[in-house]
Short mmCIF file of C-alpha atoms in Angstrom, two decimals:
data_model
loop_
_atom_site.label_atom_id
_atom_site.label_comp_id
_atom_site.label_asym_id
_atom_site.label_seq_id
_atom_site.Cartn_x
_atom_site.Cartn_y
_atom_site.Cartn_z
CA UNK O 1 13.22 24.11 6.48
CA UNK O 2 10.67 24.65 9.12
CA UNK O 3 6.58 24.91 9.19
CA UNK O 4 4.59 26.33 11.49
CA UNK O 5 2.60 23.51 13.32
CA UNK O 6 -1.11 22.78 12.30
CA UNK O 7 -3.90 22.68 15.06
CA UNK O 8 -6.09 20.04 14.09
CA UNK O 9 -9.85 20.34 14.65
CA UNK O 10 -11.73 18.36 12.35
CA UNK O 11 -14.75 15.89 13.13
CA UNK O 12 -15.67 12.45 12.16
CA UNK O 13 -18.26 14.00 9.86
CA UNK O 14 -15.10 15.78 8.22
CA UNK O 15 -13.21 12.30 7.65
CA UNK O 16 -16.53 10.73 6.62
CA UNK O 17 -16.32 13.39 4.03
CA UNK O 18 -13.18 13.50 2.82
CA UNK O 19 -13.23 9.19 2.51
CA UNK O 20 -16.59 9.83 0.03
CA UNK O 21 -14.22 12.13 -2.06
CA UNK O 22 -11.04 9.98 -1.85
CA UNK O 23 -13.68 7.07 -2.84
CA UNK O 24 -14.29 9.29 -6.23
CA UNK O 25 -11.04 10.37 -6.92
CA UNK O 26 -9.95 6.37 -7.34
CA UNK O 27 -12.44 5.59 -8.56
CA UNK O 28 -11.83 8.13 -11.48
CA UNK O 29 -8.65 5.93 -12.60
CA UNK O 30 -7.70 2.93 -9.70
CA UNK O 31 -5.40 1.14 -11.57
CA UNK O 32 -2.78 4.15 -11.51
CA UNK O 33 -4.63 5.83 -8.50
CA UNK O 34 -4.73 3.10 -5.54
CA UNK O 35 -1.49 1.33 -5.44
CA UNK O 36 0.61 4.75 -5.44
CA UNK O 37 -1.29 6.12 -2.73
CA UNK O 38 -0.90 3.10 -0.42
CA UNK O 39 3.16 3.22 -1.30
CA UNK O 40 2.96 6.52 -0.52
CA UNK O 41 1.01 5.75 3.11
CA UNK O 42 4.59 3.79 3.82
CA UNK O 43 7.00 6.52 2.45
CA UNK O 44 5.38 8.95 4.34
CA UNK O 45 6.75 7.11 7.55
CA UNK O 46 9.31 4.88 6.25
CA UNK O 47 12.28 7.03 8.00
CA UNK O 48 10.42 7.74 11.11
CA UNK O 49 13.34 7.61 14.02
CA UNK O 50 12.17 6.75 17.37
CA UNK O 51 15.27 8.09 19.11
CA UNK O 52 14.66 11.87 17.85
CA UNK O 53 11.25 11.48 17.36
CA UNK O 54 12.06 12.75 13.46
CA UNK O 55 10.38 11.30 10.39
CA UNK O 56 7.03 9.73 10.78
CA UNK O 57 3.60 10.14 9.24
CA UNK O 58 3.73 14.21 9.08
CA UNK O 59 3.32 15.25 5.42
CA UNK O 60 6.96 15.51 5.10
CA UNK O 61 6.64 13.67 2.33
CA UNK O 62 5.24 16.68 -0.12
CA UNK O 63 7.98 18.66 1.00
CA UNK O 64 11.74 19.33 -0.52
CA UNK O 65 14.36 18.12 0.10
CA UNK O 66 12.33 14.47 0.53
CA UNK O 67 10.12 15.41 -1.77
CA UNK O 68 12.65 14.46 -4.23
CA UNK O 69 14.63 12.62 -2.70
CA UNK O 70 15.57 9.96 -4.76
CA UNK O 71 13.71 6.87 -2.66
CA UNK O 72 10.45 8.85 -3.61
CA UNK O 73 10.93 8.99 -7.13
CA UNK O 74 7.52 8.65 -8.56
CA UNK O 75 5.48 8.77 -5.39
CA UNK O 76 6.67 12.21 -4.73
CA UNK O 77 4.17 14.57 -7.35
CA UNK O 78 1.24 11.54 -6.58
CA UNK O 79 1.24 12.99 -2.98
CA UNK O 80 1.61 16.78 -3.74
CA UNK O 81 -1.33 15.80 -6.54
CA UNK O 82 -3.57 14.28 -3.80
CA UNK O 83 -2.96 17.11 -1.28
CA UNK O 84 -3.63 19.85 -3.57
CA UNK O 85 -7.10 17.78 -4.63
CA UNK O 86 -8.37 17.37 -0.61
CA UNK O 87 -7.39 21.14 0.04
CA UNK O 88 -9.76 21.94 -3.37
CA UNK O 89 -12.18 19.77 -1.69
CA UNK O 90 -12.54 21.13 1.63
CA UNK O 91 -10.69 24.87 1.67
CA UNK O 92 -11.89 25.53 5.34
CA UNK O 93 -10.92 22.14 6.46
CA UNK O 94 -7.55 21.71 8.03
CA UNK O 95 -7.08 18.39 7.52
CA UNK O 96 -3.10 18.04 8.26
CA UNK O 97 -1.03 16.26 5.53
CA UNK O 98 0.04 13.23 7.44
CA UNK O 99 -3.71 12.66 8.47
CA UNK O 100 -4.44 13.01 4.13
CA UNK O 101 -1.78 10.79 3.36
CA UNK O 102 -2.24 8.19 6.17
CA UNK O 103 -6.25 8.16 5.22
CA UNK O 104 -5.78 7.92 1.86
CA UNK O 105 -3.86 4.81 2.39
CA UNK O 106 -6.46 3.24 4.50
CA UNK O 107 -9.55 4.29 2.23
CA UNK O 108 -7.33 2.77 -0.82
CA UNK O 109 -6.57 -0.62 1.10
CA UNK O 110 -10.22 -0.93 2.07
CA UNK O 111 -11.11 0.16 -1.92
CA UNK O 112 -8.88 -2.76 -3.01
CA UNK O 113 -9.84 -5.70 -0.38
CA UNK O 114 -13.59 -4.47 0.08
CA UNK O 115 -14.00 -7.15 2.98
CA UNK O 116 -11.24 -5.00 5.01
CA UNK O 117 -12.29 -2.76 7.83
CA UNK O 118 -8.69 -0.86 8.74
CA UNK O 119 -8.18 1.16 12.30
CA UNK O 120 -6.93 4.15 12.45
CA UNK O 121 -7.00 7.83 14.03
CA UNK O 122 -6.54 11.25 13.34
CA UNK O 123 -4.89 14.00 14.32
CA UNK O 124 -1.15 13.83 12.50
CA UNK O 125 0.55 16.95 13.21
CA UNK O 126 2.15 18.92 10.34
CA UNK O 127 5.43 18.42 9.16
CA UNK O 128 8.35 20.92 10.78
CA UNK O 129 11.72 19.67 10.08
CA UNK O 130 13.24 18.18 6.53
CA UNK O 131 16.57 18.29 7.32
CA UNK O 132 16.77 14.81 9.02
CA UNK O 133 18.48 11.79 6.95
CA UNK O 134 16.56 10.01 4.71
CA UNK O 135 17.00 6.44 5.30
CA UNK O 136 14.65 3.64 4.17
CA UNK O 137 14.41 -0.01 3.77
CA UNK O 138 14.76 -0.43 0.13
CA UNK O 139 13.61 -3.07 -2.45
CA UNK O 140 17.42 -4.97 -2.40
CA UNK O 141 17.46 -5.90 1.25
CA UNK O 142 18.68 -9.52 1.60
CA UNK O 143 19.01 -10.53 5.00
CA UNK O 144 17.12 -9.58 8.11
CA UNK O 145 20.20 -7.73 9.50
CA UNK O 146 19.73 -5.26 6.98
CA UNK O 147 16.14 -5.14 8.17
CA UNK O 148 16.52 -5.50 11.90
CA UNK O 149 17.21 -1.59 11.94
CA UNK O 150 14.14 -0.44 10.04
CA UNK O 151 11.59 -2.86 12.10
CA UNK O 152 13.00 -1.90 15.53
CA UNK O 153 12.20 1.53 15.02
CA UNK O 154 8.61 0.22 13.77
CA UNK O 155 7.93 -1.82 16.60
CA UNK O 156 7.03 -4.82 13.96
CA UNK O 157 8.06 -8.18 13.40
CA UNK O 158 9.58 -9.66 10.13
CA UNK O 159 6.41 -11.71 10.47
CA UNK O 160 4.44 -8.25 10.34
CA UNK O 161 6.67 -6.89 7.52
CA UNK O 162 6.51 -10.26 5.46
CA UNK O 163 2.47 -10.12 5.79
CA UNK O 164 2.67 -6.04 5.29
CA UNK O 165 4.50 -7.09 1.88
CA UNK O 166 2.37 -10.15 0.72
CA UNK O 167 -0.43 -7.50 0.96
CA UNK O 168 0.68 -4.82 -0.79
CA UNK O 169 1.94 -6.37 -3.63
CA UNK O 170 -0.78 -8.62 -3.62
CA UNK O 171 -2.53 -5.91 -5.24
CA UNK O 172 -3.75 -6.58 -8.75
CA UNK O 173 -2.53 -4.12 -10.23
CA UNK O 174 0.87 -3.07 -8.30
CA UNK O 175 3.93 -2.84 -10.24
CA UNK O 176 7.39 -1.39 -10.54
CA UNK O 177 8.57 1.51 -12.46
CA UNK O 178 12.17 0.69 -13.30
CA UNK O 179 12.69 4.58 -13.26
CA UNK O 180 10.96 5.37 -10.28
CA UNK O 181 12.03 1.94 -7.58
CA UNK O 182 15.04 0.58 -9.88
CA UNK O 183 13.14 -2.66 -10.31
CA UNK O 184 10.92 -3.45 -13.44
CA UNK O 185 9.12 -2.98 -15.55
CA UNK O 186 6.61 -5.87 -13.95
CA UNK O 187 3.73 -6.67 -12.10
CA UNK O 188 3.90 -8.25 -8.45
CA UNK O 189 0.77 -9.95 -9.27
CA UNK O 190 -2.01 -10.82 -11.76
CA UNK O 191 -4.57 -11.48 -9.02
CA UNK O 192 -5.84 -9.25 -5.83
CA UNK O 193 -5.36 -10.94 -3.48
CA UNK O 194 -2.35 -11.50 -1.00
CA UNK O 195 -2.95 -14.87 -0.02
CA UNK O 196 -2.55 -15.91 -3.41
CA UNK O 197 0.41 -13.52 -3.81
CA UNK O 198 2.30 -16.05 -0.70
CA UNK O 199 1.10 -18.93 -2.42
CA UNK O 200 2.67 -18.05 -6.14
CA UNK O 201 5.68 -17.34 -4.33
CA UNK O 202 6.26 -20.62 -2.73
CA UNK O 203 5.21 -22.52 -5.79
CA UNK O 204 6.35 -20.96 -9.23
CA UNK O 205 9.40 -21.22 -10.86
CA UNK O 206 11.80 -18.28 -10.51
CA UNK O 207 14.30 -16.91 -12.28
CA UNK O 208 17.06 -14.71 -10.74
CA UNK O 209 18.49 -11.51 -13.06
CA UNK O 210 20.09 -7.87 -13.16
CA UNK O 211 18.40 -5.59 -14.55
CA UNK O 212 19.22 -2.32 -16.44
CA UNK O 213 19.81 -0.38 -13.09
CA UNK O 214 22.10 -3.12 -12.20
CA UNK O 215 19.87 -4.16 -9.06
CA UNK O 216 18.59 -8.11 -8.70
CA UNK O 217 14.96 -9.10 -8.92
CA UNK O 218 13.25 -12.33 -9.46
CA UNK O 219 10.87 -13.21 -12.94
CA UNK O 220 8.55 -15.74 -13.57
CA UNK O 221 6.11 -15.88 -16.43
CA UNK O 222 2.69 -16.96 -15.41
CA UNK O 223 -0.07 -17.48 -19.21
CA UNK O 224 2.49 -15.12 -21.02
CA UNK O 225 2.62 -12.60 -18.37
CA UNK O 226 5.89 -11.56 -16.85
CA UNK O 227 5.64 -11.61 -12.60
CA UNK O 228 8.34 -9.82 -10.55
CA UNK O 229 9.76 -10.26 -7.00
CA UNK O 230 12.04 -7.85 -5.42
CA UNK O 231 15.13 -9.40 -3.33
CA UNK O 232 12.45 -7.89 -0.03
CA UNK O 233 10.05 -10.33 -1.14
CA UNK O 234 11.97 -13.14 -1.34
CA UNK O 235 14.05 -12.75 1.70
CA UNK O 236 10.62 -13.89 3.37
CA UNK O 237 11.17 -17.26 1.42
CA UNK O 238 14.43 -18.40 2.76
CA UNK O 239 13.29 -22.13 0.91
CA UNK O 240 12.12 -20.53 -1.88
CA UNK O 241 15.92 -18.56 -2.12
CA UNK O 242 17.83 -22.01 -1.60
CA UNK O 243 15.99 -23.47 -5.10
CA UNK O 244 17.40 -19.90 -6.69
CA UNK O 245 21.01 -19.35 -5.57
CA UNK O 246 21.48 -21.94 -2.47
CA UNK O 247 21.80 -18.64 0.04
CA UNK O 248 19.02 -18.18 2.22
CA UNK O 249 18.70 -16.07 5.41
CA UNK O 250 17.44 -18.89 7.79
CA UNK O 251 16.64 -16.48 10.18
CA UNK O 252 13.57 -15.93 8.37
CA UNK O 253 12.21 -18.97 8.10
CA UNK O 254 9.29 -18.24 10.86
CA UNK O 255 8.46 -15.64 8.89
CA UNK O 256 7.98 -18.00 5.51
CA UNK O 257 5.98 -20.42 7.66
CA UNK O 258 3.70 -17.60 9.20
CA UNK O 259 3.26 -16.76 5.23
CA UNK O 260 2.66 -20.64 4.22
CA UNK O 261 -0.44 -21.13 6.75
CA UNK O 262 -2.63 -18.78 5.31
CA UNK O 263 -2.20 -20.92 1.73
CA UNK O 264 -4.61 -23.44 3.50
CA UNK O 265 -7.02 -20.88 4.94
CA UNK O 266 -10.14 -19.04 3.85
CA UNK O 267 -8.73 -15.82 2.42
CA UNK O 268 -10.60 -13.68 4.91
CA UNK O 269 -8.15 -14.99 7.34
CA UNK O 270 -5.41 -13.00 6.01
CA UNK O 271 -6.92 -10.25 5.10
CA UNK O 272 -8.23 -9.76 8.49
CA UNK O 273 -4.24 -10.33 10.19
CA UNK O 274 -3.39 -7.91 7.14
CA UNK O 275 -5.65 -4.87 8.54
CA UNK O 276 -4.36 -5.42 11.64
CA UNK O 277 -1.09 -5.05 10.97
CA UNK O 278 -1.31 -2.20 8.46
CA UNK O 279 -3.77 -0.22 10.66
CA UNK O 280 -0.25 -0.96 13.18
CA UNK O 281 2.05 0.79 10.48
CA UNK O 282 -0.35 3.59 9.72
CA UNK O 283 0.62 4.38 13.44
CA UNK O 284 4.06 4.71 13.46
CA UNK O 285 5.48 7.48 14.84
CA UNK O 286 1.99 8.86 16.46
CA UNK O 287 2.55 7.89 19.93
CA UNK O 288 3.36 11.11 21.27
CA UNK O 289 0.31 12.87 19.39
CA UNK O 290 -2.90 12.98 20.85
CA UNK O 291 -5.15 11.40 18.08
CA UNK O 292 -8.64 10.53 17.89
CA UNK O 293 -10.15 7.30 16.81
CA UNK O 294 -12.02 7.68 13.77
CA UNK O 295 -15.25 5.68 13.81
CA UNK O 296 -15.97 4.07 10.97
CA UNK O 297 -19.44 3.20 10.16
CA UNK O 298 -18.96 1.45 7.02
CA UNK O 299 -19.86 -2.06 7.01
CA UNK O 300 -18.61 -5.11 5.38
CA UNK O 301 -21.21 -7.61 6.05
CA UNK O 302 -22.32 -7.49 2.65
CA UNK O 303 -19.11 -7.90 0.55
CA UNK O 304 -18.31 -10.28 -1.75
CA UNK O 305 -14.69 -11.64 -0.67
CA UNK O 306 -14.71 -14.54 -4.09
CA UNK O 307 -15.73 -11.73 -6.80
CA UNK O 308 -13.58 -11.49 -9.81
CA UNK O 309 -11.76 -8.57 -8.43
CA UNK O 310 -9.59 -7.81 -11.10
CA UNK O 311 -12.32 -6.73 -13.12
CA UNK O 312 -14.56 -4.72 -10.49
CA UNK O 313 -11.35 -3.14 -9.04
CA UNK O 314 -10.67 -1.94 -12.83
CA UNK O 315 -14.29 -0.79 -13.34
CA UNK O 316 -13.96 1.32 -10.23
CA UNK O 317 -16.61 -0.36 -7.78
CA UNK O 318 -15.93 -0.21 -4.62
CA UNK O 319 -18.36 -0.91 -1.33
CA UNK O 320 -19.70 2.60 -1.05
CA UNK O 321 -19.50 3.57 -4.34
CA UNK O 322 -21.77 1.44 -5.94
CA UNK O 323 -23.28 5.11 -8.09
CA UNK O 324 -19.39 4.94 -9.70
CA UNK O 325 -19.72 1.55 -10.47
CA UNK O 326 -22.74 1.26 -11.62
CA UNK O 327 -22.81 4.59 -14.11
CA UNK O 328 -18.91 3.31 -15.23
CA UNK O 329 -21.13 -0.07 -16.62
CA UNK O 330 -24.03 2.38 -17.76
CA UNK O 331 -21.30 4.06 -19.97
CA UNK O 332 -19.62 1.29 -21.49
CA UNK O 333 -22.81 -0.39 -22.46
CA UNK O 334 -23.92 3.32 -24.16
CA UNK O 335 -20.70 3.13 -25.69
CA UNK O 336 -20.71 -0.69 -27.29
CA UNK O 337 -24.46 -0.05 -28.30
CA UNK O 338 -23.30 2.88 -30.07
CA UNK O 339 -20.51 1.11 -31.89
CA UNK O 340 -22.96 -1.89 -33.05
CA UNK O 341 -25.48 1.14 -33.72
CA UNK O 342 -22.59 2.51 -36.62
CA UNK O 343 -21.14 -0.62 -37.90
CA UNK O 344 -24.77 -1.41 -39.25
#
């Protein structure tokens, strides 16, 4: 199936824009909005082939057949959803859909870990050919040969993919959908933050099972709550794996000890190797386009890295959208004055 190419012409004042709206439209529901659309940030690439020059961060994503393909189950209608609300946004603004995708990713990341400042450009041209195989590094990989493909035609290390993954499932309210990954139904983590995501990992006590897709994941139960590791978490923690089953990939124990040092550090020190390396991912496949950087004039000297997260992140407050937050606390102080109001 083929697309005519997009021209892109769009300004920073168009991306400032467009990150104000994409700061509303999470803010409307985060805890189902932000962790799709930074899975969806990585799907949208995930297959990118740097022999063809095929795959990569083009939009291909909202389109059949990989729209449906089965690796995208669940992330699929979130990115034809977010599309269709930045083209209702800005009608006369061509924003391309590998630039909305890849953005949306980075304006989610920075929503979750205020402190974060991510890189990135624009410029993503549209997508033009679905008919290349979808292959992707799925949640069972065990060993870093079945990795080595996928992060040679990245360009990152298992070091970078083990901090890429402590991130992104460091996110409070991440989970997987048994129906939609094959792995579930269970949060990767009760806290935001994916220093303390490494650090649960190396410490708790986990339990190996099959679930009802017949795929392995790891279970641990942490104040009554059930915590979940996929087998491409835990290949990180070859020591962690030799405690479980006595089979580690020793391979990948650089990459475990790369994870263990930020345990003893201030969290902004992984966060900051975290932005780095995603800003690195949300790049893949781009070097033959001619993108722009996008200046970002946010700042972050004024966040607050120790807040309770959990419960801001859930109230939608975010560091520019302090109006959100703020009339979300309005309106559920309205709403319990009301209900002491009637029960007198």
């Amino acid at each position: 199936m083929l697309f005519l190419p997009l021209v892109a012409c769009q300004t920073q004042q168009d991306f400032a824009s467009l990150r104000s709206e994409l700061e509303l439209y999470i803010a409307e529901n985060p805890v189902e909005v932000a962790p799709p659309l930074v899975r969806m940030s990585f799907h949208d690439l995930f297959n990118f082939d740097p022999n063809t020059n095929q795959g990569g961060p083009r939009g291909c994503l909202a389109v059949d057949p990989i729209l449906t393909d089965v690796e995208n189950a669940g992330v699929g209608n979130d990115t034809v959803n977010l599309i269709a609300f930045v083209k209702d946004k800005f009608p006369n603004t061509p924003f391309s859909a590998g630039d909305i995708i890849s953005f949306a990713g980075k304006v989610a990341m920075e929503t979750i870990y205020p402190c974060m400042k991510i890189e990135w450009s624009y410029g993503r041209s549209e997508c033009t050919n679905t008919s290349y195989p979808l292959v992707s590094p799925g949640g069972n990989i065990s060993t870093l040969a079945e990795f080595q493909p996928f992060l040679t035609n990245y360009g990152l290390s298992a070091s970078e993919m083990a901090i890429l993954t402590a991130g992104s499932h460091g996110i409070a309210t991440a989970a997987a959908a048994l129906e939609n990954t094959g792995f579930g139904n269970f949060d990767f983590a009760a806290v935001n933050s994916g220093k303390d995501w490494i650090e649960r990992t190396l410490t708790a006590d986990w339990t190996i099972e099959t679930n009802e897709k017949n795929n392995t994941q790891y279970t641990t139960n942490l104040n009554g709550q059930t915590i979940m590791r996929l087998p491409s978490d835990m290949v990180f923690f070859p020591s962690v794996l030799e405690k479980i089953k006595g089979q580690p990939d020793q391979k990948l124990m650089s990459a475990q000890e790369t994870l263990r040092t930020y345990v003893s550090k201030d969290r902004q020190v992984f966060d900051q190797d975290f932005a780095r390396v995603f800003a690195k991912m949300l790049a893949i496949g781009t070097k033959t386009e001619k993108l722009t950087p996008y200046v970002d004039e946010r700042t972050t000297s004024q966040c607050v890295d120790e807040f309770p997260y959990p419960l801001l992140y859930l109230a939608g407050w975010n560091t520019k959208n302090a109006v959100a937050f703020a009339a979300t606390v309005v309106s559920a102080l309205l709403g319990l004055a009301g209900l002491i109001y009637t029960s007198q």
